[in-house]
Amino acid sequence: MRTQLLVWTILVAAVASPAQAKTTADEIREATTAFLETFATAQASRGYNVTFETGNIDSRLALAPCSADLAIEFTGDPWKSEHPSVQIACAGERPWRMFVTTTVSINGPALVAARPFGRGERVTANMLETRSVVVNASRRGIITDSQMVEGMIVRRPVNAGSVLTPDLLDAPNAVSRGDHVIITARRGAFSVRSRGKALANASVGEQVLIENLGSSRTVKANVTAPGHVEVPM
């Protein structure tokens, strides 16, 4: 799943008066909570349930009053950590910034192993289940679409109930060492085909050495589909 840092601006309802001498711990806590609530609401619209806690803030905190709106953002990716920090910054006449620790739990659907997987197995639909998990408990990411993993090869043993992550699976070989393949030499719209033999294993998108059976030359080609490779002309 591709994740971008979420940046939110929390508007402070009360404008600092001339008599106000500081930004208090309570104000920082309220702003952080409002930021996390906004994040949770946004993820709920996508089918995720977010719970959170704000870390301790020293009650003796006394920052300069802020003449601008407080800007708040995660300093790390909350989708890959259960303890992302939040930065709160003031860009007013007396600028400052501080960090607040948080605990964020994002619960949502993910694919898990319905039974133990053995190394080298090819994944099929009946090997998969969808369960609600803590999505951001894994720094390696999760997989939600079964079509993305069906046909993939298990890289190492997986226990039943384990959350599937991209590093557990490999794309199957589109060509294997010794396979006869079709070589397409292409320049723009013009192309020429010939036959070759793969000298190594490779998946779609990878490069592989191919022996051209007509010329006996060895070329480096890109695998475009099972049994098909392409070289620039």
CSV table of C-alpha atoms in Angstrom, one decimal, residues 3-8 35-36 39 43 46 50-51 73-86 102-107 134-139:
chain,number,residue,atom,x,y,z
A,3,THR,CA,1.5,6.0,1.9
A,4,GLN,CA,2.1,9.8,2.0
A,5,LEU,CA,2.6,11.9,5.2
A,6,LEU,CA,-0.6,13.5,6.2
A,7,VAL,CA,-0.3,17.2,7.1
A,8,TRP,CA,-3.1,18.9,8.8
A,35,PHE,CA,-5.3,16.9,14.9
A,36,LEU,CA,-5.6,13.1,15.7
A,39,PHE,CA,-6.9,12.0,11.1
A,43,GLN,CA,-9.4,7.2,7.8
A,46,ARG,CA,-11.8,4.7,4.0
A,50,VAL,CA,-8.3,4.6,14.4
A,51,THR,CA,-7.8,4.9,18.1
A,73,GLU,CA,2.0,17.3,11.3
A,74,PHE,CA,3.2,13.8,11.8
A,75,THR,CA,7.0,13.6,11.7
A,76,GLY,CA,6.9,9.9,10.6
A,77,ASP,CA,4.5,7.7,8.7
A,78,PRO,CA,1.6,6.7,11.0
A,79,TRP,CA,0.9,3.8,8.6
A,80,LYS,CA,4.2,2.2,9.5
A,81,SER,CA,4.5,3.0,13.2
A,82,GLU,CA,2.2,2.8,16.2
A,83,HIS,CA,4.1,5.6,17.9
A,84,PRO,CA,4.4,8.4,15.5
A,85,SER,CA,5.5,11.8,16.9
A,86,VAL,CA,3.6,14.9,16.1
A,102,THR,CA,1.4,9.6,20.5
A,103,THR,CA,0.1,6.1,20.3
A,104,VAL,CA,-1.9,5.5,17.1
A,105,SER,CA,-3.6,2.2,16.2
A,106,ILE,CA,-5.1,1.8,12.7
A,107,ASN,CA,-7.3,-1.3,12.4
A,134,VAL,CA,-3.5,-3.5,13.3
A,135,VAL,CA,-2.3,-2.2,10.0
A,136,ASN,CA,0.5,0.0,11.3
A,137,ALA,CA,1.9,-2.7,13.5
A,138,SER,CA,4.0,-3.9,10.5
A,139,ARG,CA,6.7,-1.7,9.1
